[in-house]
Amino acid sequence: MSTGWKSTDGKRPPAFLVASAAAVALAALIPVVYLLVRSVSAGSDWVDIIWRANTAAVFGRTFLLIALVTIISVSVAVPVAWLTVKSNIPLRKVLSVASVLPLVMPSFVMATTVIEMYSPKGVLQGWLSVFGVERLPDIYGLGGATLVLVLMTYPYVLLTVRGALRRMDPALEEAARAMGYGPVHTFRAVTLPMLRPAIAGGSLLVALYTLSDFGGVALLRYQTFTSTIMIQYQSSIDRTLAAVLSLVLVVIAVLLLLGEGFTRGRGAYHRSTVGAVRVSRRFDLGRWRWVGAAGVGVPVMIGLIIPVGVLVHWLVRGLLNDQELLPLLIPARNSLYISLLAALATVLAALPVAILAVRFQSRLSRFFERSIYIGFGLPGVVVALSLVFFGINVARPLYQSIWLLIFAYAVLFLPASVGALRSSLLQVSPRVEEAAQSLGRSQWRVIFSVTVPLVMPGAFAGGAMVFLLTMKELPATLILSPIGYRTLSASIWSAASEAFFAKTAAAALLLVLVAGVPTAYLTLRGHGDKADASDRSNEIGEPTR
């Protein structure tokens, strides 16, 4: 492909769009610049560091974990997304909100509840002892790490696929049903291929999060590349070795990006004609409705209800033992405030990158898009330290302010927003924008008055993910927060590090509650009155066979 810009109508992108996307990409590359600066002092020793005897084994364990978590997360998320968007299962709105809330649970809290519940002598074993079960299989290692990360990452795929399903033209599925296809065949032949970009984008987020996670894998005693880096950061004054290893994470992230680009493909995922997309009507599952609800309820039970139940147990036990709780009102307010600001700022920053990548494809636009994904694959402490370096040496007025903290959240979580926006934008026909331009509107007016309103499902999905991720982010919050600025995630870490389980439980439960209200609003934006009225008046098809 040539290096020049191209669009469906052969026009160049507006200068403000290119400048905005370039600024976002450069900001996202600050951690890479920091790592390069720190690694220069290693000289030629970086080769020996990378090719140590145990490096290959750590690589193998890391990639095995990434593959398992990604495959299982997609297998869980796609059916859940379809059932909560395209079917008439009972409690659909409640399950829609509950199915994304595991995303807000800090990884070390989720891992702790899994150990408490499923360890060889855990709560579940106590329940099963009446049936003669004396010891459950060991939860530590690959199995436990995979379980924890699947519970925490399947909402990435779920939210991006939901955004794509809400933008999908129902005429495609109706045409398949008119040809005699049943619901299952329609999903496999029509719906699933249309979801390919959304699944690829969500899978990339899952893979990068798995690559960067430390808390969950550390507690479950599974060594990955990130855990090796974090040990170096915590045990060594000289962080050169950790910086060199972190650069290897950048290379792995780039490889994952290339794999996602290959999986995504270059097909068209929008209608070939101009016209308003009708509200999608939901399939009537008949007597299988409750089976579908139970299917959605399984990951909700394992990923949300059981962990919350364990936290409630810790809280009640601590209160009965007269343990004092942390003052949490101010941390809750701070978390809510900064998470909403971060979600808004990140979605706004993601818009020019997504529009440029979809509407004006070139090597440079692909570079901009892929640059913003690198930060998501790095440990939070690496991104935070890079921004400390940036704040002290380049942007001194931002140092020790909430704006540098919001900047860090945007660098970390831009991929969540860009992926959702991109998959939504791919389903908007460029002919709609061309029609607006033919009426005399300029490109920038078309973007703001036509393109942006059409990709709002993706914007809400991306905003919900960024909000939840910001609520639980710990390393960047601890390092970059202004002095005295406490959040719920910091309160959870403080209580957990001192083994005060009642305080940990109270802060974690409040985190889920505070995150739940905005998440419910953002999630239910796609379950509006128009869609529900359409469901009541004319549901699609007969019960599945």
XYZ file of C-alpha atoms in Angstrom:
545
model
C 0.000 0.000 0.000
C 1.297 3.470 -0.706
C 2.347 5.746 2.100
C -0.178 8.409 1.070
C -3.618 8.771 2.592
C -6.617 7.291 0.890
C -10.350 7.268 1.530
C -13.363 5.895 -0.245
C -13.796 9.180 -2.124
C -10.078 9.806 -2.723
C -9.951 12.858 -0.438
C -7.237 13.623 2.080
C -8.140 13.722 5.807
C -8.638 17.079 7.504
C -5.432 18.527 8.947
C -6.925 18.737 12.451
C -7.701 15.001 12.365
C -4.124 14.078 11.409
C -2.642 16.460 13.978
C -4.897 15.128 16.749
C -4.114 11.486 15.978
C -0.377 12.236 15.774
C -0.440 13.963 19.172
C -2.267 11.011 20.748
C 0.175 8.500 19.237
C 3.212 10.475 20.427
C 1.773 10.677 23.944
C 1.185 6.908 23.943
C 4.836 6.301 22.977
C 6.264 8.157 25.989
C 6.785 4.879 27.938
C 8.766 3.427 25.015
C 11.020 6.509 24.905
C 11.573 6.220 28.652
C 12.513 2.535 28.362
C 14.943 3.285 25.535
C 16.614 6.008 27.590
C 16.953 3.714 30.616
C 18.178 0.793 28.536
C 20.988 2.728 26.845
C 23.083 2.421 30.002
C 23.007 -1.365 29.685
C 25.283 -1.141 26.636
C 25.842 -4.487 24.962
C 24.775 -6.395 28.084
C 21.140 -6.309 26.934
C 21.790 -9.277 24.649
C 22.966 -11.407 27.576
C 19.997 -10.249 29.656
C 17.478 -11.339 27.019
C 19.112 -14.671 26.193
C 19.513 -15.994 29.708
C 18.762 -19.660 30.214
C 15.339 -19.217 31.823
C 14.073 -16.527 29.435
C 12.783 -19.041 26.875
C 10.846 -20.911 29.564
C 9.249 -17.679 30.803
C 8.332 -16.801 27.203
C 6.692 -20.180 26.746
C 4.652 -19.914 29.950
C 3.569 -16.377 29.058
C 2.410 -17.236 25.549
C 0.614 -20.375 26.758
C -1.305 -18.304 29.310
C -2.147 -15.643 26.704
C -3.437 -18.254 24.249
C -5.611 -20.047 26.806
C -7.091 -16.881 28.311
C -7.849 -15.355 24.902
C -9.516 -18.464 23.455
C -11.651 -19.088 26.549
C -12.599 -15.407 26.923
C -13.848 -15.248 23.321
C -15.749 -18.525 23.784
C -17.516 -17.055 26.822
C -18.031 -13.467 25.657
C -19.497 -13.939 22.176
C -22.488 -16.112 23.245
C -23.111 -13.840 26.255
C -23.068 -10.752 24.014
C -25.488 -12.301 21.525
C -27.884 -13.479 24.232
C -27.978 -10.104 26.007
C -28.353 -8.047 22.799
C -30.157 -10.225 20.251
C -32.411 -12.494 22.305
C -35.334 -12.131 24.721
C -33.845 -13.913 27.740
C -35.354 -13.025 31.133
C -33.504 -10.481 33.316
C -31.647 -9.326 30.222
C -30.853 -5.818 31.485
C -29.682 -7.042 34.891
C -27.478 -9.693 33.316
C -26.127 -7.150 30.799
C -24.810 -4.982 33.631
C -23.671 -7.830 35.883
C -21.710 -9.550 33.112
C -19.301 -6.611 32.713
C -18.736 -5.824 36.409
C -15.970 -8.446 36.925
C -13.832 -5.986 34.958
C -13.776 -3.643 37.972
C -12.322 -6.203 40.391
C -8.573 -5.704 41.036
C -6.646 -8.775 39.964
C -5.128 -9.423 43.390
C -8.597 -9.268 44.981
C -10.066 -11.646 42.392
C -7.125 -14.026 42.869
C -7.519 -13.902 46.650
C -11.232 -14.751 46.464
C -10.504 -17.616 44.027
C -7.900 -19.030 46.420
C -10.302 -18.674 49.348
C -13.066 -20.442 47.416
C -11.346 -23.107 45.315
C -8.048 -23.941 47.025
C -7.549 -27.571 48.199
C -8.821 -26.642 51.675
C -11.064 -23.757 50.660
C -14.749 -22.998 51.128
C -15.890 -25.239 48.264
C -13.973 -28.186 49.686
C -15.709 -27.608 53.020
C -19.083 -27.770 51.310
C -18.141 -30.934 49.426
C -16.717 -32.673 52.476
C -20.201 -33.963 53.329
C -19.965 -35.991 50.098
C -16.580 -37.434 51.061
C -14.410 -34.980 49.099
C -11.329 -34.466 51.254
C -9.182 -32.339 48.948
C -9.762 -30.388 45.733
C -7.144 -30.225 42.972
C -4.445 -27.602 43.436
C -5.640 -24.166 42.238
C -2.148 -22.739 41.937
C -0.291 -22.588 38.635
C -1.585 -22.384 35.076
C -5.160 -23.482 35.851
C -5.767 -20.931 38.587
C -4.087 -18.089 36.680
C -6.187 -18.882 33.594
C -9.425 -18.927 35.614
C -8.716 -15.559 37.268
C -7.693 -13.834 34.050
C -10.643 -15.210 32.056
C -13.064 -13.922 34.689
C -11.431 -10.495 34.526
C -10.899 -10.175 30.757
C -13.901 -11.692 28.971
C -15.767 -8.347 29.418
C -13.254 -6.769 26.991
C -14.573 -8.963 24.193
C -18.119 -8.741 25.534
C -18.309 -4.936 25.371
C -16.738 -4.612 21.909
C -18.985 -7.343 20.481
C -22.071 -5.770 22.058
C -21.236 -2.449 20.427
C -20.895 -4.203 17.057
C -24.151 -6.113 17.481
C -26.072 -2.927 18.231
C -24.718 -1.287 15.071
C -25.359 -4.322 12.848
C -28.020 -3.900 10.172
C -30.896 -6.289 11.042
C -31.710 -6.658 7.322
C -28.732 -9.013 6.995
C -30.118 -11.509 9.502
C -33.656 -11.073 8.224
C -32.495 -11.964 4.710
C -30.862 -15.111 6.048
C -34.037 -16.078 7.921
C -36.097 -15.467 4.751
C -33.843 -17.992 2.986
C -34.810 -20.610 5.562
C -31.804 -20.348 7.894
C -32.509 -21.121 11.549
C -31.143 -18.936 14.381
C -28.002 -21.056 14.844
C -27.207 -21.163 11.119
C -27.906 -17.421 10.817
C -25.503 -16.680 13.649
C -22.756 -18.857 12.179
C -23.131 -17.737 8.545
C -24.090 -14.056 8.921
C -23.630 -12.636 12.426
C -20.283 -14.177 13.369
C -18.403 -13.021 10.227
C -19.729 -9.485 10.795
C -18.335 -9.560 14.338
C -14.820 -10.419 13.187
C -13.285 -6.932 13.778
C -14.935 -6.621 17.203
C -13.747 -10.084 18.275
C -10.242 -9.352 17.007
C -10.135 -6.006 18.831
C -11.450 -7.482 22.090
C -9.076 -10.442 21.836
C -6.145 -8.059 21.479
C -7.162 -6.299 24.694
C -7.426 -9.662 26.461
C -3.991 -10.730 25.225
C -2.332 -7.436 26.178
C -3.957 -7.396 29.630
C -2.829 -10.973 30.241
C 0.665 -9.956 29.163
C 0.739 -7.021 31.613
C -1.013 -8.516 34.670
C 1.035 -9.062 37.798
C -1.188 -9.335 40.875
C -3.258 -12.347 39.817
C -0.425 -14.467 38.416
C 1.841 -13.652 41.364
C -0.681 -14.805 43.975
C -1.365 -17.972 41.988
C 2.377 -18.677 41.659
C 2.570 -18.679 37.895
C 5.678 -16.967 36.556
C 5.201 -14.792 33.482
C 7.347 -12.169 31.823
C 5.603 -9.370 33.705
C 6.090 -11.028 37.095
C 9.806 -11.340 36.303
C 9.959 -7.620 35.470
C 8.079 -6.631 38.607
C 10.454 -8.672 40.771
C 13.349 -6.755 39.225
C 11.638 -3.410 39.881
C 10.941 -4.309 43.511
C 14.262 -5.964 44.385
C 16.819 -3.803 42.568
C 17.809 -0.169 42.924
C 19.200 -0.159 39.371
C 16.168 -0.499 37.087
C 18.164 -0.966 33.900
C 17.535 -4.717 33.791
C 13.781 -4.185 34.290
C 13.796 -1.555 31.529
C 15.499 -3.927 29.090
C 13.011 -6.688 29.888
C 10.148 -4.206 29.505
C 11.367 -3.407 25.997
C 10.962 -7.098 25.241
C 7.326 -6.702 26.351
C 7.017 -3.922 23.769
C 8.229 -6.354 21.099
C 5.704 -8.966 22.250
C 2.948 -6.346 22.146
C 3.916 -5.449 18.577
C 3.754 -9.125 17.596
C 0.274 -9.365 19.108
C -0.753 -6.256 17.174
C 0.441 -7.793 13.923
C -1.504 -10.965 14.715
C -4.643 -8.937 15.443
C -4.291 -7.088 12.142
C -4.086 -10.392 10.281
C -7.108 -11.801 12.145
C -9.179 -8.669 11.596
C -8.858 -8.787 7.828
C -9.699 -6.015 5.368
C -13.274 -6.850 4.451
C -16.184 -4.434 4.490
C -18.577 -4.712 7.429
C -21.157 -2.096 6.478
C -24.103 -1.934 4.091
C -23.399 -1.111 0.475
C -26.351 1.288 0.268
C -27.240 4.479 2.095
C -30.174 4.506 4.478
C -31.175 4.537 8.095
C -30.374 1.394 10.055
C -33.493 0.098 11.736
C -33.570 -0.947 15.381
C -32.565 -4.574 15.676
C -35.353 -6.852 16.887
C -34.587 -9.713 19.220
C -34.984 -13.417 18.583
C -37.715 -15.205 20.512
C -36.044 -18.207 22.148
C -39.347 -19.607 23.377
C -38.883 -22.344 25.968
C -35.091 -21.938 25.687
C -35.205 -18.441 27.170
C -34.364 -19.598 30.671
C -31.582 -21.846 29.364
C -30.070 -18.792 27.689
C -30.395 -16.788 30.901
C -28.676 -19.594 32.804
C -25.855 -19.600 30.247
C -25.273 -15.882 30.806
C -25.622 -16.400 34.548
C -22.755 -18.908 34.826
C -19.889 -16.424 34.226
C -21.788 -13.844 36.292
C -22.011 -16.334 39.154
C -18.339 -17.353 39.002
C -16.900 -13.938 38.175
C -19.091 -11.618 40.276
C -21.531 -13.212 42.710
C -19.098 -15.687 44.285
C -16.255 -13.145 44.682
C -18.717 -10.618 46.136
C -20.019 -13.344 48.455
C -16.483 -14.021 49.697
C -15.956 -10.297 50.288
C -19.240 -10.060 52.216
C -18.127 -13.029 54.336
C -14.845 -11.257 55.165
C -16.691 -8.057 56.009
C -19.223 -9.724 58.315
C -16.511 -11.769 60.041
C -14.439 -8.632 60.615
C -17.385 -6.653 61.968
C -18.246 -9.487 64.366
C -14.647 -9.331 65.603
C -14.940 -5.556 66.137
C -12.563 -4.591 63.341
C -12.678 -0.936 62.357
C -13.310 0.002 58.756
C -11.486 2.573 56.665
C -13.142 5.938 55.989
C -14.194 5.294 52.388
C -16.530 8.127 51.405
C -13.778 10.465 50.179
C -11.857 7.704 48.317
C -15.129 6.656 46.641
C -15.822 10.227 45.551
C -12.260 10.609 44.257
C -12.432 7.323 42.316
C -15.757 8.204 40.728
C -14.643 11.703 39.778
C -11.305 10.806 38.244
C -12.660 7.697 36.480
C -15.401 9.687 34.758
C -12.879 12.332 33.681
C -10.500 9.646 32.421
C -13.265 7.887 30.475
C -14.339 11.144 28.802
C -10.774 12.221 27.995
C -9.834 8.795 26.639
C -12.873 8.508 24.349
C -12.182 11.997 22.967
C -8.535 11.100 22.365
C -9.495 7.799 20.736
C -11.922 9.340 18.202
C -9.362 10.847 15.785
C -7.214 7.701 15.885
C -10.185 5.421 15.126
C -11.598 7.667 12.375
C -8.216 8.019 10.702
C -7.535 4.269 10.874
C -10.885 3.323 9.318
C -11.697 6.160 6.912
C -8.219 7.238 5.749
C -6.104 4.117 5.635
C -2.349 4.395 5.181
C 0.828 3.135 6.732
C 0.956 6.217 8.910
C -2.618 5.800 10.145
C -1.863 2.166 11.010
C 1.243 3.336 12.873
C -0.833 5.815 14.872
C -3.391 3.140 15.728
C -0.890 0.486 16.753
C 1.240 2.901 18.760
C -1.521 3.491 21.270
C -1.798 -0.252 22.072
C 1.748 -0.612 23.413
C 1.050 1.005 26.788
C -1.725 -1.491 27.501
C 0.764 -4.359 27.273
C 3.195 -2.822 29.778
C 2.958 -3.130 33.570
C 1.297 -0.101 35.109
C 4.412 0.703 37.138
C 6.454 1.079 33.924
C 3.958 3.539 32.434
C 3.735 5.433 35.732
C 7.519 5.776 36.109
C 7.830 6.912 32.499
C 5.323 9.688 33.190
C 7.171 10.667 36.370
C 10.236 11.092 34.152
C 8.129 13.047 31.650
C 6.554 15.235 34.321
C 9.838 16.159 35.991
C 11.817 16.804 32.814
C 9.249 18.025 30.273
C 5.886 18.967 31.847
C 6.802 20.186 35.306
C 3.458 21.990 35.964
C 1.612 18.662 35.498
C 3.705 16.771 38.044
C 1.797 15.767 41.202
C -1.538 16.848 39.695
C -4.627 14.843 38.813
C -4.119 15.851 35.169
C -0.920 13.821 34.910
C -2.800 10.925 36.525
C -5.588 11.245 33.929
C -2.881 11.402 31.255
C -1.514 8.096 32.589
C -4.950 6.476 32.512
C -5.399 7.612 28.901
C -2.024 6.145 27.885
C -2.876 2.878 29.633
C -6.456 2.471 28.462
C -6.676 4.137 25.045
C -6.787 0.706 23.326
C -10.039 -0.163 25.090
C -11.726 2.889 23.614
C -10.101 2.757 20.164
C -10.999 -0.914 19.694
C -14.675 -0.328 20.501
C -14.879 2.775 18.321
C -13.111 1.085 15.427
C -15.428 -1.926 15.347
C -18.455 0.382 15.504
C -17.123 2.683 12.776
C -16.476 -0.242 10.431
C -20.230 -0.882 10.397
C -21.052 2.680 9.320
C -21.172 2.930 5.551
C -18.922 5.710 4.183
C -21.742 6.451 1.728
C -23.618 8.137 4.594
C -20.766 10.586 5.089
C -20.389 11.070 1.339
C -24.071 11.954 1.118
C -23.600 14.616 3.793
C -20.574 16.026 1.961
C -22.543 16.178 -1.287
C -24.916 18.572 0.482
C -22.052 21.022 0.902
C -20.859 20.186 4.404
C -17.124 20.297 5.108
C -15.239 17.200 6.259
C -14.909 18.336 9.841
C -18.645 19.158 10.050
C -19.486 15.713 8.632
C -17.267 14.046 11.246
C -18.904 15.881 14.156
C -22.501 15.880 12.924
C -22.691 12.482 11.169
C -19.808 10.145 12.013
C -19.612 10.738 15.758
C -23.361 10.235 16.447
C -23.324 7.005 14.425
C -20.496 5.458 16.466
C -21.990 6.268 19.871
C -22.552 2.552 20.742
C -18.809 2.044 20.387
C -18.113 5.239 22.333
C -20.280 4.097 25.247
C -18.712 0.619 25.207
C -15.218 2.092 25.168
C -16.098 4.617 27.846
C -17.498 1.885 30.089
C -14.299 -0.158 29.762
C -12.051 2.820 30.493
C -14.185 3.788 33.491
C -13.992 0.304 35.000
C -10.274 -0.048 34.326
C -9.543 3.340 35.878
C -11.530 2.476 38.997
C -9.262 -0.484 39.751
C -5.889 0.736 38.411
C -3.316 0.610 41.203
C 0.369 1.199 40.236
C -0.249 4.414 38.289
C -2.609 5.643 41.017
C -0.105 5.021 43.821
C 2.821 6.620 41.976
C 1.158 9.591 40.264
C -1.642 10.639 42.628
C -1.211 14.033 44.300
C -0.150 13.840 47.933
C -3.148 12.930 50.090
C -5.348 11.970 47.115
C -6.709 8.512 47.979
C -8.854 6.300 45.776
C -10.693 3.056 46.434
C -8.026 0.974 44.681
C -5.341 2.512 46.900
C -7.482 1.854 49.977
C -7.926 -1.781 48.956
C -4.172 -2.206 48.484
C -3.387 -0.545 51.812
C -5.800 -2.794 53.701
C -4.753 -5.960 51.861
C -1.030 -5.336 52.429
C -1.726 -5.170 56.170
C -3.898 -8.335 56.041
C -7.018 -6.462 57.204
C -9.544 -8.524 55.254
C -12.604 -6.699 56.573
C -11.199 -3.358 55.428
C -10.201 -4.908 52.097
C -13.685 -6.335 51.651
C -15.426 -3.069 52.536
C -13.332 -1.074 50.062
C -13.706 -3.705 47.308
C -17.481 -3.944 47.760
C -17.804 -0.175 47.647
C -15.676 -0.175 44.496
C -18.107 -2.592 42.811
C -21.085 -0.532 43.988
C -19.669 2.823 42.907
C -18.618 1.397 39.533
C -21.940 -0.368 39.048
C -24.167 2.717 38.741
C -22.305 4.482 35.879
C -21.643 1.118 34.243
C -25.368 0.346 34.320
C -26.101 3.667 32.618
C -23.445 3.186 29.923
C -24.376 -0.460 29.346
C -28.122 0.121 29.164
C -27.765 2.931 26.625
C -28.132 0.158 24.059
C -31.343 -1.138 25.663
C -33.439 1.924 25.019
C -37.182 2.274 24.806
C -37.210 2.088 21.011
C -35.517 -1.296 20.998
C -37.795 -2.624 23.694
C -40.893 -1.342 21.902
C -39.705 -3.033 18.737
C -39.231 -6.267 20.690
C -42.752 -6.177 22.057
C -44.314 -5.459 18.692
C -42.448 -7.873 16.467
C -39.906 -10.402 17.716
C -37.987 -12.406 15.138
C -38.443 -16.037 14.364
C -39.597 -19.111 16.122
C -38.039 -20.888 19.121
C -34.700 -22.532 18.428
C -34.725 -26.215 17.757
